Coordinates of C-alpha atoms and ligand atoms in Angstrom, one line a residue:
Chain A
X1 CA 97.2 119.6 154.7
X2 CA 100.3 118.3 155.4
X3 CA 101.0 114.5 155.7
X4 CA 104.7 113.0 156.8
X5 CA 105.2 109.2 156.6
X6 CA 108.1 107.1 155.8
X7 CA 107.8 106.0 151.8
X8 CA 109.5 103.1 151.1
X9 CA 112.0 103.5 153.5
X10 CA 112.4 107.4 153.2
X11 CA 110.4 110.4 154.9
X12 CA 108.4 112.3 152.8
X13 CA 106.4 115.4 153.5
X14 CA 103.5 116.0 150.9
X15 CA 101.2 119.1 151.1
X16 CA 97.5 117.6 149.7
X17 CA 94.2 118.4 149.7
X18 CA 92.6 116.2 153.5
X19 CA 90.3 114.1 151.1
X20 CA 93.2 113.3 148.7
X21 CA 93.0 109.1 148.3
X22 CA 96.5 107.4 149.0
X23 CA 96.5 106.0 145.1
X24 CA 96.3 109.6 144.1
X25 CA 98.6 111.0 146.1
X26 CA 101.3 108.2 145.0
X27 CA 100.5 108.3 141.2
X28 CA 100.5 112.4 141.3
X29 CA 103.8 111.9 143.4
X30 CA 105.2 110.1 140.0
X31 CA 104.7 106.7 142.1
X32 CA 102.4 104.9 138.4
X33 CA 103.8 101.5 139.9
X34 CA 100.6 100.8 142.2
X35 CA 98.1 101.0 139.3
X36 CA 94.8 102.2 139.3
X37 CA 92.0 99.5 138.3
X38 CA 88.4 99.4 139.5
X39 CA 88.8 102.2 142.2
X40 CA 85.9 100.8 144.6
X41 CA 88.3 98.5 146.4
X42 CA 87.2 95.0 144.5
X43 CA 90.3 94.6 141.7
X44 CA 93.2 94.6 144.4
X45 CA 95.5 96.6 141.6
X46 CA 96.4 99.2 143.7
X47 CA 97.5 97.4 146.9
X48 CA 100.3 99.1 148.9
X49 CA 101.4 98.0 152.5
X50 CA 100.1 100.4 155.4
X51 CA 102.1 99.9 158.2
X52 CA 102.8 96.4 156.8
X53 CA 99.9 95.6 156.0
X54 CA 98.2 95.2 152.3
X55 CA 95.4 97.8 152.3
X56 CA 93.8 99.1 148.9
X57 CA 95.0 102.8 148.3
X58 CA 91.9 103.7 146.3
X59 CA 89.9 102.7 149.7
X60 CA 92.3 105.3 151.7
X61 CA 93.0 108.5 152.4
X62 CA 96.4 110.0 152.3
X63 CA 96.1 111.5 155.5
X64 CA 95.3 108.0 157.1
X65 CA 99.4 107.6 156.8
X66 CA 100.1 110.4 158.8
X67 CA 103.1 109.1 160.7
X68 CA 102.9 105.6 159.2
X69 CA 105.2 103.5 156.9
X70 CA 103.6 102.9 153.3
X71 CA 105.7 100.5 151.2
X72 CA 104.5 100.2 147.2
X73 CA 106.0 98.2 144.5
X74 CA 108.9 100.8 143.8
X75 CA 110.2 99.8 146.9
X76 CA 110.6 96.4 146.6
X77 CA 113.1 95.7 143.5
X78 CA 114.6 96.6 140.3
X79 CA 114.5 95.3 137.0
X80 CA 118.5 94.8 137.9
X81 CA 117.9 94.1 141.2
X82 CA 114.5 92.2 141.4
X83 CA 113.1 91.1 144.7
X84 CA 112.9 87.3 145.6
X85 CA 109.0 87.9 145.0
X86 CA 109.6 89.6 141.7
X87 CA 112.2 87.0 140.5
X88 CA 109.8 84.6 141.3
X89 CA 106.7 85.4 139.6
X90 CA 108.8 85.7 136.6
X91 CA 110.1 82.6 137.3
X92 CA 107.0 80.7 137.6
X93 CA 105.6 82.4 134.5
X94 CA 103.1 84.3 136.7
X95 CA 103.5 87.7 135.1
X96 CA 101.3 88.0 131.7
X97 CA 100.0 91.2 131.1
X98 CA 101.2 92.7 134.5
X99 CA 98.7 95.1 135.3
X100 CA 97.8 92.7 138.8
X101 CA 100.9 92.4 139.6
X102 CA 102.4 94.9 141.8
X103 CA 99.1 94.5 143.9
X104 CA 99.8 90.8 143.9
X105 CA 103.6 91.6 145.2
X106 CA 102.7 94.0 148.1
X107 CA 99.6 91.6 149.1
X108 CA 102.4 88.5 149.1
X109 CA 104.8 90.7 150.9
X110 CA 102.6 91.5 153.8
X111 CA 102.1 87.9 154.0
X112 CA 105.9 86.7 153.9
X113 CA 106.8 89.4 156.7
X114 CA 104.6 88.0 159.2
X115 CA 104.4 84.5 157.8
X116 CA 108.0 83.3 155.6
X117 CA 106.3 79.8 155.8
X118 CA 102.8 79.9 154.7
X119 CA 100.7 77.0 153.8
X120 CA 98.5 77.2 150.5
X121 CA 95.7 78.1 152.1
X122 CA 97.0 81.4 154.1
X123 CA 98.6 81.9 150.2
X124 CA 95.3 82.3 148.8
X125 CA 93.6 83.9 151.8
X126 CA 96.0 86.5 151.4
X127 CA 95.9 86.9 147.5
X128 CA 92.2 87.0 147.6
X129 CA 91.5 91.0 147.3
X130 CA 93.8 90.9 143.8
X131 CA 92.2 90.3 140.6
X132 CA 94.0 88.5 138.1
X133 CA 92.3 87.7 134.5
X134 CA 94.8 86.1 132.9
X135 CA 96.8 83.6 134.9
X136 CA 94.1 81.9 136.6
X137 CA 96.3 82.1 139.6
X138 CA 97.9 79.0 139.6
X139 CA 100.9 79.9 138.5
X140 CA 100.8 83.1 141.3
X141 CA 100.5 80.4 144.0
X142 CA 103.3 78.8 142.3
X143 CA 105.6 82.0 142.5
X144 CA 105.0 82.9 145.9
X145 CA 105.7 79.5 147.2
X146 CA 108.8 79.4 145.4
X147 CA 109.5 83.0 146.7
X148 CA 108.5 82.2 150.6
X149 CA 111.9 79.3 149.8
X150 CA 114.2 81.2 148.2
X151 CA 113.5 83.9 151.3
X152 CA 113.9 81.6 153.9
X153 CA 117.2 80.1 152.1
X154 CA 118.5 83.9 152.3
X155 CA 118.5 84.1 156.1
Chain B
X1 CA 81.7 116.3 150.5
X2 CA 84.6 118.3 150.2
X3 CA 86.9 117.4 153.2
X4 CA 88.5 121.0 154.6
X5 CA 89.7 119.2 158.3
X6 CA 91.3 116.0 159.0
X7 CA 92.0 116.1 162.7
X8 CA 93.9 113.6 164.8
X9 CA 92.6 113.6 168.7
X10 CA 95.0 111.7 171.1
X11 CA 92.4 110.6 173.8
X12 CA 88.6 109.8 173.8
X13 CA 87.5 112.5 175.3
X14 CA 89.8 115.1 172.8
X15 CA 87.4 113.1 170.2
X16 CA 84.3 113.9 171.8
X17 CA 84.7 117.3 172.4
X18 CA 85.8 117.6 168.4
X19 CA 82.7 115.3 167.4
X20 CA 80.0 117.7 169.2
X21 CA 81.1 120.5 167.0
X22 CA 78.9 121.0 164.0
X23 CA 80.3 119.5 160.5
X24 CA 82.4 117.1 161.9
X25 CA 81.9 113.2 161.9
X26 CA 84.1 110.2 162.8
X27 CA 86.7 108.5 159.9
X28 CA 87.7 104.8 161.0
X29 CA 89.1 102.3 158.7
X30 CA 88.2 105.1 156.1
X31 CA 86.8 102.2 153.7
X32 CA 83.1 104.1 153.0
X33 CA 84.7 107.2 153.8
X34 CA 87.4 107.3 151.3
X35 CA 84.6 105.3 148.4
X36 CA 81.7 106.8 148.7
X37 CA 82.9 110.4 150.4
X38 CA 82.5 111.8 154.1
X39 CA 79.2 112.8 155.6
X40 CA 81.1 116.0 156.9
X41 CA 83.8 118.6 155.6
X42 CA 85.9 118.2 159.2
X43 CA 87.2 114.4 159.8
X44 CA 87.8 113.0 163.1
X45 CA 90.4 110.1 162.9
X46 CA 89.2 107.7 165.7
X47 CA 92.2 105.2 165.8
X48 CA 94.6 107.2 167.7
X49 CA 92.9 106.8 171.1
X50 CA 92.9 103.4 172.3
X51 CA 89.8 102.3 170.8
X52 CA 92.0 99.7 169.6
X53 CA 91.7 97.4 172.5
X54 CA 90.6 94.2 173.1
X55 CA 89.4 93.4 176.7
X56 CA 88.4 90.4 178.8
X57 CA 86.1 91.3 181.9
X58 CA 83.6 89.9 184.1
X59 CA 81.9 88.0 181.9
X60 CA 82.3 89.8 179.6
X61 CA 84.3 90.2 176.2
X62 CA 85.1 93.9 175.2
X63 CA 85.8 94.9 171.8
X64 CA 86.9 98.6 170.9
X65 CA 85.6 100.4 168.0
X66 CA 89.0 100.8 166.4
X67 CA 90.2 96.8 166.2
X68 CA 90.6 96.0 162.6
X69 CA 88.3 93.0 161.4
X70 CA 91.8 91.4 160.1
X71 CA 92.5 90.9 164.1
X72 CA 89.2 89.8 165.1
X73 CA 91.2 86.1 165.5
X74 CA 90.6 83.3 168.7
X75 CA 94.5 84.6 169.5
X76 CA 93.5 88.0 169.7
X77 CA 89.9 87.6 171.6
X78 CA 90.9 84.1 173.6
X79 CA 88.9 81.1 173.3
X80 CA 85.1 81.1 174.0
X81 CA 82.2 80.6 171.9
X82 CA 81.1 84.2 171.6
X83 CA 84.9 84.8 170.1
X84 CA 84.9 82.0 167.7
X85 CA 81.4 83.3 166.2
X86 CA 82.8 86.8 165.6
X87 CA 86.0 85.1 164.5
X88 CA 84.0 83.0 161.7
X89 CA 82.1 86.6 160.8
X90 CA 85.3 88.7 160.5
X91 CA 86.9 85.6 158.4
X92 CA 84.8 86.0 155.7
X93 CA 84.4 89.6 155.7
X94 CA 85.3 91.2 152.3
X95 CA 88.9 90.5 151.1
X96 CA 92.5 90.5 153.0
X97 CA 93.0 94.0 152.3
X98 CA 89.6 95.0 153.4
X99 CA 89.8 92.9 156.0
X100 CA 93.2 94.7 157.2
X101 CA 91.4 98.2 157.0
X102 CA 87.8 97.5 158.2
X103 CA 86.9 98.7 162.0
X104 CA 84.5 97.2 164.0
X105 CA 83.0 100.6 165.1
X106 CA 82.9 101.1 161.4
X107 CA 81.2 98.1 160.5
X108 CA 78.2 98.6 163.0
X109 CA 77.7 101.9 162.2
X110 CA 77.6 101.9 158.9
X111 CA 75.3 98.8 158.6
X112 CA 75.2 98.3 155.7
X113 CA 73.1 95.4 154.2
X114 CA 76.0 93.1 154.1
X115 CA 77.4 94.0 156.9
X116 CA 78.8 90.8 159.2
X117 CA 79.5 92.0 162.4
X118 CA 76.1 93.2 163.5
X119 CA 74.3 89.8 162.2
X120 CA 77.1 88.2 164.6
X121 CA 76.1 90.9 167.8
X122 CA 72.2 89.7 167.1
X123 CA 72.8 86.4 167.8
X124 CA 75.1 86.8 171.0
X125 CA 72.6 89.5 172.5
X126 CA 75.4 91.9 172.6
X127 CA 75.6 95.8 173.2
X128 CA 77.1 98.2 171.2
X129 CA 78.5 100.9 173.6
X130 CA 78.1 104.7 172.4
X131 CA 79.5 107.7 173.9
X132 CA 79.4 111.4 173.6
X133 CA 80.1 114.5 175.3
X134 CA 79.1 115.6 178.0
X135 CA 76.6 112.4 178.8
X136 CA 77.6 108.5 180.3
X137 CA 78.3 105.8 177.8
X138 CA 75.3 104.1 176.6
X139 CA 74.9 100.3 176.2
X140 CA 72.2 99.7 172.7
X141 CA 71.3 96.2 172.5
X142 CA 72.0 94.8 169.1
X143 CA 68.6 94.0 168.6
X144 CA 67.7 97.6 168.8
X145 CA 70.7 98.6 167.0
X146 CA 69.6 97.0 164.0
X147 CA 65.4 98.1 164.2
X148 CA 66.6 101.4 163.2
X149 CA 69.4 102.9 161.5
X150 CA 72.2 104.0 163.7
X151 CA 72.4 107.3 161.2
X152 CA 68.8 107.5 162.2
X153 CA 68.9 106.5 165.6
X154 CA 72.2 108.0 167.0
X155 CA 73.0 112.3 167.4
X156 CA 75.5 112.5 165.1
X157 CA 77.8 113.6 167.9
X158 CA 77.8 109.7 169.1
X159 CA 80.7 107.6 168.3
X160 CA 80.5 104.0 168.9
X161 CA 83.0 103.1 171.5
X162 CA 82.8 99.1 171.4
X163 CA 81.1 95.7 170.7
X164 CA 80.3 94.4 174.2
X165 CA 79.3 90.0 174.5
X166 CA 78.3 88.9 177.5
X167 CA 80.0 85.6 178.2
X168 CA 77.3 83.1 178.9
X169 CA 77.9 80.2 180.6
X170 CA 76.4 76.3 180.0
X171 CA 77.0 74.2 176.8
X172 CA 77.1 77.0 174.2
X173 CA 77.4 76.5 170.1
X174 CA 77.8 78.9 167.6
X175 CA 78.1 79.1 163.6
X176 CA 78.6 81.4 161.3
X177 CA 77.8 80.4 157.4
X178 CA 77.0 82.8 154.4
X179 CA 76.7 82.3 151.2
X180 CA 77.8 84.3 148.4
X181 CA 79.1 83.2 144.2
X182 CA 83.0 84.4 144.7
X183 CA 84.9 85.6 147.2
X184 CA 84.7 89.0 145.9
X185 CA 81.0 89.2 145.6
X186 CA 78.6 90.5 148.8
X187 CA 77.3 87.5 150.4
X188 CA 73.6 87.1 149.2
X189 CA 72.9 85.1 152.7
X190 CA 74.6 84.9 156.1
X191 CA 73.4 83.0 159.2
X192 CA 74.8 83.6 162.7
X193 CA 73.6 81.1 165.2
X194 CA 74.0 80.8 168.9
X195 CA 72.6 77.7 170.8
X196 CA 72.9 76.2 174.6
X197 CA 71.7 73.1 175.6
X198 CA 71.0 71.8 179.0
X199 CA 70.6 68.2 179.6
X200 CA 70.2 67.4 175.9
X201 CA 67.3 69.9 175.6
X202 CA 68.2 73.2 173.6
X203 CA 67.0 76.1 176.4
X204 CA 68.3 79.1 174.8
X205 CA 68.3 79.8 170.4
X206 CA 69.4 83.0 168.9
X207 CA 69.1 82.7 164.7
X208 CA 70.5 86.1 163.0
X209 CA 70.4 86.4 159.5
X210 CA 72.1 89.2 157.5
X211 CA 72.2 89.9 154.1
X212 CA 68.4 89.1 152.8
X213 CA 67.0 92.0 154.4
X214 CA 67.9 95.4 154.2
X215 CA 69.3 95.3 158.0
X216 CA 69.8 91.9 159.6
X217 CA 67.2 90.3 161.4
X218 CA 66.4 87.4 164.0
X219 CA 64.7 84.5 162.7
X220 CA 61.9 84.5 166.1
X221 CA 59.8 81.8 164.9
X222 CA 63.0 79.2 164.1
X223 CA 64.5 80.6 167.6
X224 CA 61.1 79.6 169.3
X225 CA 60.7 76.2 167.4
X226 CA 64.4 74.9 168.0
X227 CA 63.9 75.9 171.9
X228 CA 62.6 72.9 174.6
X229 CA 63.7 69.9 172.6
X230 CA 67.0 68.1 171.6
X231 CA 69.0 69.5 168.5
X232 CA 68.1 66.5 166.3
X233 CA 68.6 67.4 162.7
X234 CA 64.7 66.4 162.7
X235 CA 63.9 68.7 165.1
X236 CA 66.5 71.6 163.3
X237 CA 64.9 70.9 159.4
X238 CA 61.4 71.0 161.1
X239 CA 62.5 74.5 163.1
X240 CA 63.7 75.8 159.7
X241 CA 60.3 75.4 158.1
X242 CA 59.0 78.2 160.4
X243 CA 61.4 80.5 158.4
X244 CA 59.1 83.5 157.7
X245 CA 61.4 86.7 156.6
X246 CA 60.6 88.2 153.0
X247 CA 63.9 88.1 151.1
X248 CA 64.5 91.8 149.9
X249 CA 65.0 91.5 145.6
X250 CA 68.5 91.2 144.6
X251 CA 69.9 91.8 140.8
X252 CA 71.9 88.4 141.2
X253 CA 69.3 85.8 142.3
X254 CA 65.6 85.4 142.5
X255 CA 63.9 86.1 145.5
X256 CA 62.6 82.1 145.1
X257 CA 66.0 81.0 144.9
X258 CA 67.5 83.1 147.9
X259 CA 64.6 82.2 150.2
X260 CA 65.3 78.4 149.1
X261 CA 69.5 79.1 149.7
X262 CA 68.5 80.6 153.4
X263 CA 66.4 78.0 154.7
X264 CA 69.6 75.4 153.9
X265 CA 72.2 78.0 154.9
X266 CA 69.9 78.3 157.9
X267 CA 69.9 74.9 158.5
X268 CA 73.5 73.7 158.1
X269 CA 74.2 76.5 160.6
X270 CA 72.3 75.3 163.6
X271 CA 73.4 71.7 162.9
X272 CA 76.8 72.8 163.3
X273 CA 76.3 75.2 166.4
X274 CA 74.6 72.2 167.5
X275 CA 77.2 69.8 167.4
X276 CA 79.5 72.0 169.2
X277 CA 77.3 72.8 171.6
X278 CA 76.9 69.3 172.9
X279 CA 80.6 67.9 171.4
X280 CA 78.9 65.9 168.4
X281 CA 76.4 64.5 170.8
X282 CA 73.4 66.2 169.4
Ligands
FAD301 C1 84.2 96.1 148.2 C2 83.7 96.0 149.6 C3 83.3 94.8 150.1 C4 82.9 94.7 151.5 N1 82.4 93.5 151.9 C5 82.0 93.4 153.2 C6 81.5 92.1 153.7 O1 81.5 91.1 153.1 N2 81.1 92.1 155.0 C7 81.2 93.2 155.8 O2 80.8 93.1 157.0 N3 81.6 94.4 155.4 C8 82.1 94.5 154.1 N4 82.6 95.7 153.7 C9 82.8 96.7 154.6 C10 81.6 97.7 154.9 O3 80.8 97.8 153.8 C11 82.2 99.0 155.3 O4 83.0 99.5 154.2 C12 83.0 99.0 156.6 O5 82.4 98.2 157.6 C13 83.2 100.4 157.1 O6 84.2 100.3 158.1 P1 85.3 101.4 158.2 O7 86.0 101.2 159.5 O8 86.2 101.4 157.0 O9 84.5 102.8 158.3 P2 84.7 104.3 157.8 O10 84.8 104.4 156.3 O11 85.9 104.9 158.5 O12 83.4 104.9 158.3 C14 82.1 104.5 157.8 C15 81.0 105.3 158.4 O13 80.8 105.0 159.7 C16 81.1 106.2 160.5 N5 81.9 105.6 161.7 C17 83.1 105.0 161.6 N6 83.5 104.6 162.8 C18 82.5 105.0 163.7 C19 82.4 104.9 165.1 N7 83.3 104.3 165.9 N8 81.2 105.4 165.6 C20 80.3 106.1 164.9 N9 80.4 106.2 163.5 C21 81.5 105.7 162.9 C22 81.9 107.1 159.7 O14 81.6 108.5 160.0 C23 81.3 106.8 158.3 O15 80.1 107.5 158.1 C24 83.0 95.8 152.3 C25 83.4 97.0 151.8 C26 83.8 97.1 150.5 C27 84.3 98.5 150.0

């Protein structure tokens, strides 16, 4: 079938089998950024934003973005031109071996869009479907506080 | 099963008339769907056609198949008692992301062991509204939902529609509480509870647990004993020792130890429904 939705800010038109899972489509689509962990929708790894919202790709089907807006880690920064949540993560020496982290960026992102001030608790309500076994978090709450700051000082 | 069809309807009844053809069954939130694999090569999304709705009525608080658990909030359903128990159930559900993707119609149907929402419906007597082609929309009380397997119960034609509370009236407390070892882990106990009180005597008790059985059940004999006396915590721990449901084996904990975790799960529950119920009075 045929499935049109606006990726990252750009329409895209991709012919898939219907039962095709949104992390497949995006890592066959050369889109390895949202990463594939546990596939059963515990590790958080592969979290994208749905219509602005952080969903788990490997619980998804492509077609469910038929006409929607999906938003992964490729379309938040670059290594020259990191995002505020990026910056900050390395910042707050949240980043160890990495393989949690672009779930952990598009879970704080869906957070910061609707909420640019949250408290510590709506910080780890919303981190709470992304798996990290190395940080012990901490240091993540750390980053996106100091991200949610620098965010606010930019408008 | 190998999906051939994924078919977006724009109106209920386009979704009917696509659900009574054979090989075809509903995708919601697609969570079980997309995990475990559809029941049917030809997919019916259901959350293009205003399922998505939540309604005040007479009464009566209307919720359509299609709202996410992530909006089942006290700003999105208004302030009442039956609101603030699904609020507590959906607020625990899963994870964020889950959460975000998870429908209500979804969640009742699929009823799974763990499921939240239908332990919630038990103990505010509500009906889950089905419709399908060609008949009128059918109110199940949640008490029946859960005796038998929707899957069982229901044509497969039948989509559920919405979660329907009545609205009582009088000095109403509710509390939701489960229990589970991390927030990632299925909840190994959950306890909805519904209470009103009338002149400092309890006169109506609905006790739901979920979780320890494998579809939720009403805890009769605690409901019964809490009823046509005051909500001491007395009277509640003495209520709680007519606890009589056989806790299904679980991998993670002893059947000893979950029994012993319900009754105080159990208890903490209807202390708390309690003290809302009369404003700490109790
Ligand atoms: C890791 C994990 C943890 C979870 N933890 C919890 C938890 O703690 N508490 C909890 O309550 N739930 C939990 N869930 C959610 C639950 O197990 C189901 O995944 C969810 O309720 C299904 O909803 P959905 O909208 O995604 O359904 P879908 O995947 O879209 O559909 C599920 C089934 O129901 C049918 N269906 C869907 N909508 C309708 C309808 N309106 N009418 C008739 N049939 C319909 C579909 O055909 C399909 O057979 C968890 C899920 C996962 C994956």
């Amino acid at each position: 079938m045929i499935v049109e939705f606006t990726l990252n800010g750009e329409a895209v038109r991709w012919e898939m089998p219907p039962d095709t899972k949104l992390l497949d489509a995006l890592r066959v689509q050369g889109l390895i950024g949202t990463k594939q962990g546990c596939r059963e929708a515990t590790c958080g790894a592969c979290t994208v934003l749905l219509n602005g919202r952080a969903v788990f790709s490997c619980a998804l089907l492509l077609a469910q973005a038929q006409g929607g807006t999906v938003e992964t880690v490729e379309g938040l920064g670059s290594v020259s031109d990191p995002h505020p949540l990026q910056r900050a993560l390395v910042d707050a020496s949240a980043v160890q071996c990495g393989f949690c982290i672009p779930g952990v960026l598009m879970s704080a992102k869906g957070l910061l869009d609707q909420d640019p001030n949250p408290s510590e608790g709506a910080i780890r309500r919303a981190l709470n479907g992304n798996l990290c076994r190395c940080t012990g978090y901490v240091k993540i709450i750390e980053g996106v506080t100091l991200a949610a700051e620098e965010m606010r000082r930019r408008v | 099963m190998r999906v051939t069809e994924y078919l977006y309807p724009e109106s209920l009844e386009a979704a009917l008339r696509l659900l009574a053809a054979p090989d075809t069954s509903p995708i919601a939130g697609g969570t079980v769907v997309s995990l475990e694999g559809a029941r049917a090569p030809r997919l019916v999304d259901i959350t293009r056609i205003g399922l998505d709705q939540v309604t005040l009525g007479q009464g009566e608080l209307l919720i359509g198949a299609a709202v996410r658990a992530a909006d089942l909030t006290l700003e999105t359903l208004g302030a009442s008692p039956e609101a603030m128990l699904i609020a507590e159930a959906a607020a625990g559900m899963a994870t964020t992301p889950l959460r975000n993707a998870i429908t209500v119609g979804g969640n009742l149907a699929y009823l799974c062991g763990w499921a939240d929402l239908p332990v919630a419906a038990l103990a505010l007597d509500a009906s889950i509204e089905v419709q399908q082609e060609g008949a009128a929309p059918q109110l199940r009380p949640a008490t029946a939902w859960v005796a038998q397997h929707p899957r069982a119960a229901l044509p497969k034609e039948a989509l559920v529609t919405a979660l329907r509370l009545p609205l009582k009236p009088g000095a109403r407390g509710v509390a939701y509480h489960r229990f589970r070892a991390s927030a990632t882990e299925n909840a190994l106990v959950s306890v909805a509870v519904a209470v009103t009180v009338a002149e400092g005597i309890c006169v109506e008790a609905r006790v739901a647990l979920g979780a320890v059985t494998p579809r939720p059940v009403r805890a009769e004999a605690v409901e019964a004993a809490l009823i046509g006396g005051p909500l001491t915590s007395a009277r509640i721990a003495q209520a709680v020792e007519a606890l009589d449901v056989r806790v299904s084996p679980n991998f993670r904990m002893s059947p000893k130890a979950r029994t012993r975790i319900l009754a105080a799960t159990t208890r903490r529950a209807i202390l708390e429904a309690s003290q809302r119920a009369t404003g700490g009075q109790a």
